[in-house]
Coordinates of N, CA and C in Angstrom, one line a residue:
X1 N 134.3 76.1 83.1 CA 134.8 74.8 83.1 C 133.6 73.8 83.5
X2 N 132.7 73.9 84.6 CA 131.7 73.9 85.0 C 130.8 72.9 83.4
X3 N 130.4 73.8 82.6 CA 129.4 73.6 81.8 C 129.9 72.6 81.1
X4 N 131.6 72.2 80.7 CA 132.1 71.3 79.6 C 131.8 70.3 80.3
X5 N 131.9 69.9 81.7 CA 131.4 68.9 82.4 C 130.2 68.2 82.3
X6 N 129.1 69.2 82.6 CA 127.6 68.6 82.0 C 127.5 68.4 80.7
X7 N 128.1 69.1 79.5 CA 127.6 68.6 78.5 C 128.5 67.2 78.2
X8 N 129.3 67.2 78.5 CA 130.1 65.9 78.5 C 129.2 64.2 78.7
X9 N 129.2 65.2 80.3 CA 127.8 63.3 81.0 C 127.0 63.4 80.3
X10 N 126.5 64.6 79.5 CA 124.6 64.4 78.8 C 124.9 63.6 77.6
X11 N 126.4 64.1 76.9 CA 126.7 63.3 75.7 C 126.4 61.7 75.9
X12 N 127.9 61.7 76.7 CA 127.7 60.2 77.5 C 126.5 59.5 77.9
X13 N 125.8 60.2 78.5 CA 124.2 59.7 78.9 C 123.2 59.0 77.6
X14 N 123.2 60.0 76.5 CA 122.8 60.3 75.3 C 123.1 58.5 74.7
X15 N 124.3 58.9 74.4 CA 125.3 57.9 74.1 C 125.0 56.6 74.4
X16 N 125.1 56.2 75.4 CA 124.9 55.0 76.1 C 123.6 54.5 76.3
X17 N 122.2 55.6 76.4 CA 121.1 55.3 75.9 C 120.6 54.2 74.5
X18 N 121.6 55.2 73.7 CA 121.2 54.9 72.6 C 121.8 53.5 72.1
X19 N 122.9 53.2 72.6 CA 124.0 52.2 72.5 C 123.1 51.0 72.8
X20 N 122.7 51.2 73.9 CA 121.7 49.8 75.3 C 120.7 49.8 74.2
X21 N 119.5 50.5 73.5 CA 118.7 50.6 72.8 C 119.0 49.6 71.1
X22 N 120.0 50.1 71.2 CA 120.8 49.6 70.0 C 121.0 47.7 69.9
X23 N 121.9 47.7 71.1 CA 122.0 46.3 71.7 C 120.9 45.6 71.8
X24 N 119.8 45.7 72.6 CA 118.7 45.4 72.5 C 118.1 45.3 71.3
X25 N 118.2 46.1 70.5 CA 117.1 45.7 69.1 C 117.9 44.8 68.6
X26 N 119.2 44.4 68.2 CA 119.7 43.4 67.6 C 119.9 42.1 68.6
X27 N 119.1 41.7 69.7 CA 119.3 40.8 70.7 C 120.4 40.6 71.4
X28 N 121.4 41.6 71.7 CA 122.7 41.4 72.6 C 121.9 41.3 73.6
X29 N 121.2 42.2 73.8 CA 120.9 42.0 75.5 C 119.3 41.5 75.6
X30 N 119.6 40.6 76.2 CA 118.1 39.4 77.2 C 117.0 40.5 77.5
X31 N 117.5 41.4 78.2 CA 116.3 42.3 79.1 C 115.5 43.4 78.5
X32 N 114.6 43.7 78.5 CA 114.3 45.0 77.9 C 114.4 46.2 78.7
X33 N 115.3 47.0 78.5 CA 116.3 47.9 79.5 C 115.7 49.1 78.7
X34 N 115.0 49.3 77.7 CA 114.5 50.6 77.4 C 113.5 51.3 77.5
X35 N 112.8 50.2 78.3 CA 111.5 50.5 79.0 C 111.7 51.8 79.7
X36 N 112.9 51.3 81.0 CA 113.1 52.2 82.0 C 113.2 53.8 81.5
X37 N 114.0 53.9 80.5 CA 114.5 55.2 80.1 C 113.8 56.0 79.2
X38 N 112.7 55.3 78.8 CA 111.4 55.8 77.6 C 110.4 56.5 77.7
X39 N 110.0 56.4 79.0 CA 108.4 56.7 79.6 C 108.8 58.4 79.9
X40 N 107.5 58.9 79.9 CA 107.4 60.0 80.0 C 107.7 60.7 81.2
X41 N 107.3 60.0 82.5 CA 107.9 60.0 84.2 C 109.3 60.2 83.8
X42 N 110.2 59.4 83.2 CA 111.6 59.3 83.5 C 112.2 61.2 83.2
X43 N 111.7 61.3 82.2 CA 112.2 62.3 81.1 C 111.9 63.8 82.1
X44 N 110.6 63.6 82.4 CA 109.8 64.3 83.9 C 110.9 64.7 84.7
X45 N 111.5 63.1 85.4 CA 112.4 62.9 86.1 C 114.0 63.6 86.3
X46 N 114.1 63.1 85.0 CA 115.9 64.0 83.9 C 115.5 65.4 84.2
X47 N 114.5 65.9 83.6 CA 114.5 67.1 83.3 C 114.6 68.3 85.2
X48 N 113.7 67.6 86.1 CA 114.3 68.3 87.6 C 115.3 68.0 87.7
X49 N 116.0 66.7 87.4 CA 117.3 66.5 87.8 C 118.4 67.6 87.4
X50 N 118.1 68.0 86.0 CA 119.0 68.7 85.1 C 118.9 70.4 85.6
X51 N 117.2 70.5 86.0 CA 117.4 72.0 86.3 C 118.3 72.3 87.5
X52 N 118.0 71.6 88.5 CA 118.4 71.2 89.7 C 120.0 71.6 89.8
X53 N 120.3 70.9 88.5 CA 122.0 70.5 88.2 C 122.6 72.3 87.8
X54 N 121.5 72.8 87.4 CA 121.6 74.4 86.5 C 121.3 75.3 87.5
X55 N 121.4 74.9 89.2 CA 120.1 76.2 89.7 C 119.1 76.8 89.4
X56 N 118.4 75.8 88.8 CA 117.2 76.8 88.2 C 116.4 76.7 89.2
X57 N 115.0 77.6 90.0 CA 114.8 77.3 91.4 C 113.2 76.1 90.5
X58 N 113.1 74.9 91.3 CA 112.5 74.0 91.1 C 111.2 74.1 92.0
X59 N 109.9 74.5 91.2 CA 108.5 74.8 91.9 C 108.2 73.3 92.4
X60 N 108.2 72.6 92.9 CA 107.7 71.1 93.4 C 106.0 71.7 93.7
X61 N 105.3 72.8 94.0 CA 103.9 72.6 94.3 C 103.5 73.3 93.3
X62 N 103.6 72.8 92.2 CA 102.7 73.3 90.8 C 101.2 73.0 91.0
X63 N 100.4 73.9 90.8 CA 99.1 73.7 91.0 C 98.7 74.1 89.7
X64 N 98.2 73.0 89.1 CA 97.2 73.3 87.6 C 95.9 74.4 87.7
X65 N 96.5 75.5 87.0 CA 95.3 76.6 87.1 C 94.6 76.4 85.3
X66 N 93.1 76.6 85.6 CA 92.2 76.1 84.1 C 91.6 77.1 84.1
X67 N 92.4 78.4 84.2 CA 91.5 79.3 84.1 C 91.2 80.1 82.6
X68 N 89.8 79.4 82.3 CA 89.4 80.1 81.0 C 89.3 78.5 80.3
X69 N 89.6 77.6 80.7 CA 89.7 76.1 80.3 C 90.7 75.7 79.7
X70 N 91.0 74.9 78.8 CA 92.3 74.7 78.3 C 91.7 74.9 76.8
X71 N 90.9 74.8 76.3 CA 90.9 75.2 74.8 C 89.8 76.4 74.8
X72 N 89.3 77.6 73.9 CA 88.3 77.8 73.8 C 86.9 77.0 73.6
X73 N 85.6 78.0 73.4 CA 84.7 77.2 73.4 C 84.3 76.2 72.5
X74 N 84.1 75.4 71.9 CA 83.6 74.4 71.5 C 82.7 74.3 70.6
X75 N 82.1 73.6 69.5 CA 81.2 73.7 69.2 C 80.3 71.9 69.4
X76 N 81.3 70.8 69.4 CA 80.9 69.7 69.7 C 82.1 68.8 70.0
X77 N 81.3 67.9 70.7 CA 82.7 67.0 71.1 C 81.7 65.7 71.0
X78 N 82.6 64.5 70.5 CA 82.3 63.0 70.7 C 83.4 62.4 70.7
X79 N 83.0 61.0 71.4 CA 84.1 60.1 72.2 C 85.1 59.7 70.5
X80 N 85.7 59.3 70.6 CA 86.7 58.8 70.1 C 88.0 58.1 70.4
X81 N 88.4 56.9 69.9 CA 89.2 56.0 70.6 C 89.2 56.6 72.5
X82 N 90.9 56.7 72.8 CA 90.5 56.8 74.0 C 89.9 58.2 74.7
X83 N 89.9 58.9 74.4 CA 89.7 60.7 74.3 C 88.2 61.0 73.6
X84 N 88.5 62.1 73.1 CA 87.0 63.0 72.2 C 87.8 63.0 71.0
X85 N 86.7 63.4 69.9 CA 87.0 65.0 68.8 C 86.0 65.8 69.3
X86 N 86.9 67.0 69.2 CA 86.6 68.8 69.6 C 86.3 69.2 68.5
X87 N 85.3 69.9 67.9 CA 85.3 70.4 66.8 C 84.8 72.0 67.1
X88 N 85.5 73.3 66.0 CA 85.4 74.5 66.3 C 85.1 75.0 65.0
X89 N 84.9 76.4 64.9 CA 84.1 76.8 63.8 C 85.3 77.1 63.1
X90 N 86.6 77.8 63.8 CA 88.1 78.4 63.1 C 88.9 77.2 63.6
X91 N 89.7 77.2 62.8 CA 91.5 76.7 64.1 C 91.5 78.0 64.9
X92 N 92.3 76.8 65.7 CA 92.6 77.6 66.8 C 94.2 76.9 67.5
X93 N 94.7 78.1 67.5 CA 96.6 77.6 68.5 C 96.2 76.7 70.0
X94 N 96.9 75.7 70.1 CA 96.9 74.8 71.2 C 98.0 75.3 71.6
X95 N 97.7 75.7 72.9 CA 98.3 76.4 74.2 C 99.0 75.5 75.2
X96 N 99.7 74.9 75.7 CA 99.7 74.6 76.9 C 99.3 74.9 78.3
X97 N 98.7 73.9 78.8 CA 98.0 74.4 80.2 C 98.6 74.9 81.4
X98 N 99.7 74.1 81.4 CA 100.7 74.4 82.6 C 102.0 74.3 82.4
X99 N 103.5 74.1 82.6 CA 104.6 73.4 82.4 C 104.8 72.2 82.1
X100 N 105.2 71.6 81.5 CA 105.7 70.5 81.4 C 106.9 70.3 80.6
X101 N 106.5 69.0 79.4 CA 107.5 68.6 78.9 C 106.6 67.7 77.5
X102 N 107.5 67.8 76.3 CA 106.9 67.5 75.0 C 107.7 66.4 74.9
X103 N 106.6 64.9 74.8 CA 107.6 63.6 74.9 C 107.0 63.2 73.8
X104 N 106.1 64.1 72.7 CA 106.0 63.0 71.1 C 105.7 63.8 70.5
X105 N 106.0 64.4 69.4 CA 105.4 65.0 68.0 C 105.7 64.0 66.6
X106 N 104.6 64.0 66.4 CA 104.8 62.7 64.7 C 103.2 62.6 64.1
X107 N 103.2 61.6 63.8 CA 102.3 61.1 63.1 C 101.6 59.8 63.1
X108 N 100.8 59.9 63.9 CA 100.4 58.1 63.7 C 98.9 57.7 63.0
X109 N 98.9 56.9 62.6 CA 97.6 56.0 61.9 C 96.2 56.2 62.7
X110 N 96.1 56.6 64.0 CA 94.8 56.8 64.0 C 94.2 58.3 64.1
X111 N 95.4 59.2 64.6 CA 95.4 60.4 64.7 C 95.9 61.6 64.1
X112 N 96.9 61.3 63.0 CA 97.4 61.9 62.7 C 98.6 62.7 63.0
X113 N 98.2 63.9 62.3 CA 99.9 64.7 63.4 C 99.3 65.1 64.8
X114 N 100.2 64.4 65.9 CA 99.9 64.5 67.2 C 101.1 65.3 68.0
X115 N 100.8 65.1 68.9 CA 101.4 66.1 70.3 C 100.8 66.1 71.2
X116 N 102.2 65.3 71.6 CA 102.1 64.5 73.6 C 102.6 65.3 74.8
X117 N 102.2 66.0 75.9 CA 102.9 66.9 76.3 C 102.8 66.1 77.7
X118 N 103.9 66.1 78.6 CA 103.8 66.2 80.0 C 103.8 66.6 81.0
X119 N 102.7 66.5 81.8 CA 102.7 68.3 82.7 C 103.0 67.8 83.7
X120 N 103.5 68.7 84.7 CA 104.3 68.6 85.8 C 103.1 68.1 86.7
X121 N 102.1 68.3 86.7 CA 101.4 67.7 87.8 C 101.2 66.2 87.5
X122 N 101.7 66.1 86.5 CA 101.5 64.2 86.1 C 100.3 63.9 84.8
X123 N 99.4 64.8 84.7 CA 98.6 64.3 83.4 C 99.5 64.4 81.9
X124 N 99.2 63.8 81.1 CA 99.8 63.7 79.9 C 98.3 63.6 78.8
X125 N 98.8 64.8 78.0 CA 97.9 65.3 77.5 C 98.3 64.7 75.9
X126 N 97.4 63.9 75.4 CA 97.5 64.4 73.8 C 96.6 65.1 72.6
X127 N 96.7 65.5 71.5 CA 96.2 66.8 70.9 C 96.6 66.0 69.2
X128 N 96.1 65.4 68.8 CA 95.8 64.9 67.3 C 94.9 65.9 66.4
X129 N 95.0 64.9 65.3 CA 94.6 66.2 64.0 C 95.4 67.6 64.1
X130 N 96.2 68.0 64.3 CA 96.7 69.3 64.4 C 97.5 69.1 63.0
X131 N 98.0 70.2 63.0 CA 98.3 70.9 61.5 C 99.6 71.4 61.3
X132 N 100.7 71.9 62.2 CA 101.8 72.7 62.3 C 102.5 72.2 64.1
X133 N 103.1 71.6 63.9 CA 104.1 71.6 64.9 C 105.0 72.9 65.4
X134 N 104.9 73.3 66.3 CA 105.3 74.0 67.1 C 106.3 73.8 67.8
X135 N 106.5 73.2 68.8 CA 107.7 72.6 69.3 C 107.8 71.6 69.0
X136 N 109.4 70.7 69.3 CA 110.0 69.6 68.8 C 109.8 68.3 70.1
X137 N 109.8 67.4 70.2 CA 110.0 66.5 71.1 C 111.4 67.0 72.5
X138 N 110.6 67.0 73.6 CA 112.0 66.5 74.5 C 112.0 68.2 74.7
X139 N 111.5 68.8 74.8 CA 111.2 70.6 74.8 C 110.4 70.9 75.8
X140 N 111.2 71.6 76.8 CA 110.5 72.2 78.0 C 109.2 73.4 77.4
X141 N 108.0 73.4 78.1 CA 107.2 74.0 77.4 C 106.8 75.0 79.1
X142 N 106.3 76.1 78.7 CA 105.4 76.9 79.8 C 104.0 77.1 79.6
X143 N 103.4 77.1 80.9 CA 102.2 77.6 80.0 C 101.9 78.6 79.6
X144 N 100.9 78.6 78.2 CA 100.8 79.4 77.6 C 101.3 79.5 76.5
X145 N 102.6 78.4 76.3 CA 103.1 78.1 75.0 C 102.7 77.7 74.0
X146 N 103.0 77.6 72.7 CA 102.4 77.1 71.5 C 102.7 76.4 71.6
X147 N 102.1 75.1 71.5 CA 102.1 74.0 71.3 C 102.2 73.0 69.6
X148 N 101.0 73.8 68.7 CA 100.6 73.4 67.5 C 99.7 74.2 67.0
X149 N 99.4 74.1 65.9 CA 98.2 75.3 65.7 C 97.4 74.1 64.3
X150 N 96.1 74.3 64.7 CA 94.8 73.2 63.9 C 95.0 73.6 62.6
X151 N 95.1 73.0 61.6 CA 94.6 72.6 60.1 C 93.4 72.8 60.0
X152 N 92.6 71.9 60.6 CA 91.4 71.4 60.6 C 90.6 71.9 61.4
X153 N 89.2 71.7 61.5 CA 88.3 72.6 62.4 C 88.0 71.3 63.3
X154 N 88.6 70.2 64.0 CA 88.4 69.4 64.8 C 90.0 69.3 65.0
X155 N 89.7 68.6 66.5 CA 91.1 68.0 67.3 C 90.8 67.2 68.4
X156 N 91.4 66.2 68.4 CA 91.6 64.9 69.2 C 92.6 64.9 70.5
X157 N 91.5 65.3 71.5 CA 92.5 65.4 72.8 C 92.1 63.8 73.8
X158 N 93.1 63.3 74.5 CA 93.3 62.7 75.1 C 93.9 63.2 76.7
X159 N 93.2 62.0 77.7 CA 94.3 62.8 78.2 C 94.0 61.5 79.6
X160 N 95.5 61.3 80.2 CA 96.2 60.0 80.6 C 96.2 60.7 82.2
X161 N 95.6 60.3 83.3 CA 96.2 60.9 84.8 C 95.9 59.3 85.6
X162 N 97.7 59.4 85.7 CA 98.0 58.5 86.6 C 98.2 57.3 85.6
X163 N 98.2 56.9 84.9 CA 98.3 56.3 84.3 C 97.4 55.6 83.4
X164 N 96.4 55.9 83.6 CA 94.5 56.1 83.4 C 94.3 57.3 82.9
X165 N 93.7 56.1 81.4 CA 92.6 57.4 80.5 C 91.1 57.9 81.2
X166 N 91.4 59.5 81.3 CA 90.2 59.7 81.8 C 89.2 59.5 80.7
X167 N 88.2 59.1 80.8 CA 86.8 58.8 80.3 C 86.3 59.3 80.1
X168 N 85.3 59.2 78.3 CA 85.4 60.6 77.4 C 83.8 61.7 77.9
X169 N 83.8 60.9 79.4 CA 82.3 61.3 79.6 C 82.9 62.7 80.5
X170 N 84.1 62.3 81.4 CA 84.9 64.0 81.9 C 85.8 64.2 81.3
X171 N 85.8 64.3 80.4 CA 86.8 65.5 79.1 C 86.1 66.6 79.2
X172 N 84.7 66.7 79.0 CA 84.0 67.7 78.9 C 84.5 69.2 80.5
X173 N 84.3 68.0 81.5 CA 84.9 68.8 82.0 C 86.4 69.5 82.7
X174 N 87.0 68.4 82.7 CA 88.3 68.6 82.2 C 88.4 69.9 81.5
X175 N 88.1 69.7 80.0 CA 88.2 71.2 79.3 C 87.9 72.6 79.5
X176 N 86.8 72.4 80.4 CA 86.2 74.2 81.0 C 87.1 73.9 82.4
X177 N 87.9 73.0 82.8 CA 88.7 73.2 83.9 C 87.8 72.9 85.4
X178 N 87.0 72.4 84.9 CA 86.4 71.8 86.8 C 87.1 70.9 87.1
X179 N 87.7 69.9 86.7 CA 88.5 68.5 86.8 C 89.4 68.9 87.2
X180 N 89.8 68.4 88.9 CA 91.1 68.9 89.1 C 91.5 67.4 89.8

C-alpha cells in the first residue's frame, strides 16, 4: 500500500510542476517559479530525498576517486567555448566518474549531441560531440556507467564546480585526476 502512495505524490509532484511551468509560459503567473525546480541542485536534491523516502542507505561523504582519470589518454586537447576538445585516435565509451545524476541529453547548436551529468560531489560535467546516447535524462548513473559512446574521434568536455567553469587551462588536469 506503501508504494501507491509515493507514486501518487510523484504524479502529483510531476503534475503540478508542469502545470506552474505551463502557467508561466502563457503569463498567468508574474513570477518565474521554474527557476526553483529546474537546476540541477534541486533534482540532486529530489533524488536524496526520494532514496531516503525508499531506504536506500544515503553515502553523504562521497569522495570523487580519478583513478586512471576520467577519460583515457588523449591525443590533444584545445580550449573551446567554455571547456576543451579532446581528441583520440578511436571512440571511446564515456564512463561516468562517480554517482550522480543525468540532467540533459539533446542536442544543441554549439555542441552537438551532448550529456550533462551531475555528480554528487557537486561538479557537473558536460561531454558534447558524442554519438549514441546511453542513458536518458533524469537517470541515476554509477560510476562506471555508460554514459555515451563517441562518433567522432574528438569530444567536448566541460565542466562547472560550484557554479564556476573551471578554466580550460585545468581540464588538463582535471582529466588525469589531480584536480580535486
Amino acid at each position: 500500500m506503501r508504494w501507491r502512495v509515493k507514486w501518487v505524490v510523484a504524479v502529483l509532484f510531476t503534475v503540478s510542476v508542469i502545470g506552474v511551468a505551463k502557467l508561466e509560459s502563457a503569463g498567468m503567473i508574474g513570477k518565474s517559479v521554474t527557476q526553483y525546480v529546474t537546476t540541477g541542485e534541486d533534482f540532486l536534491t529530489m533524488k536524496k530525498w526520494v532514496s531516503s523516502m525508499i531506504n536506500e542507505p544515503e553515502d553523504d561523504t562521497t569522495i570523487v576517486s580519478h583513478e586512471g582519470g576520467l577519460l583515457p589518454t588523449y591525443e590533444s586537447m584545445q580550449p573551446f567555448k567554455n571547456g576543451v576538445l579532446v581528441s583520440y585516435a578511436v571512440p571511446i565509451a564515456i564512463q561516468a566518474q562517480a554517482d550522480g545524476i543525468v540532467v540533459f541529453t539533446g542536442s544543441t547548436r554549439d555542441t552537438g549531441k551532448t550529456v550533462t551529468v551531475l555528480y554528487d560531489d557537486g561538479d557537473e560535467v558536460t561531454y558534447g560531440f558524442v554519438g549514441k546516447f546511453e542513458k536518458l535524462p533524469y537517470t541515476s548513473v554509477k560510476k562506471g556507467d555508460t554514459l555515451a559512446l563517441m562518433d567522432e574521434e574528438a569530444i567536448y568536455i566541460m565542466v562547472k564546480r560550484d557554479g564556476i567553469h573551471l578554466d580550460s587551462s585545468l581540464l588538463p588536469a582535471y582529466l588525469s585526476g589531480s584536480v580535486e
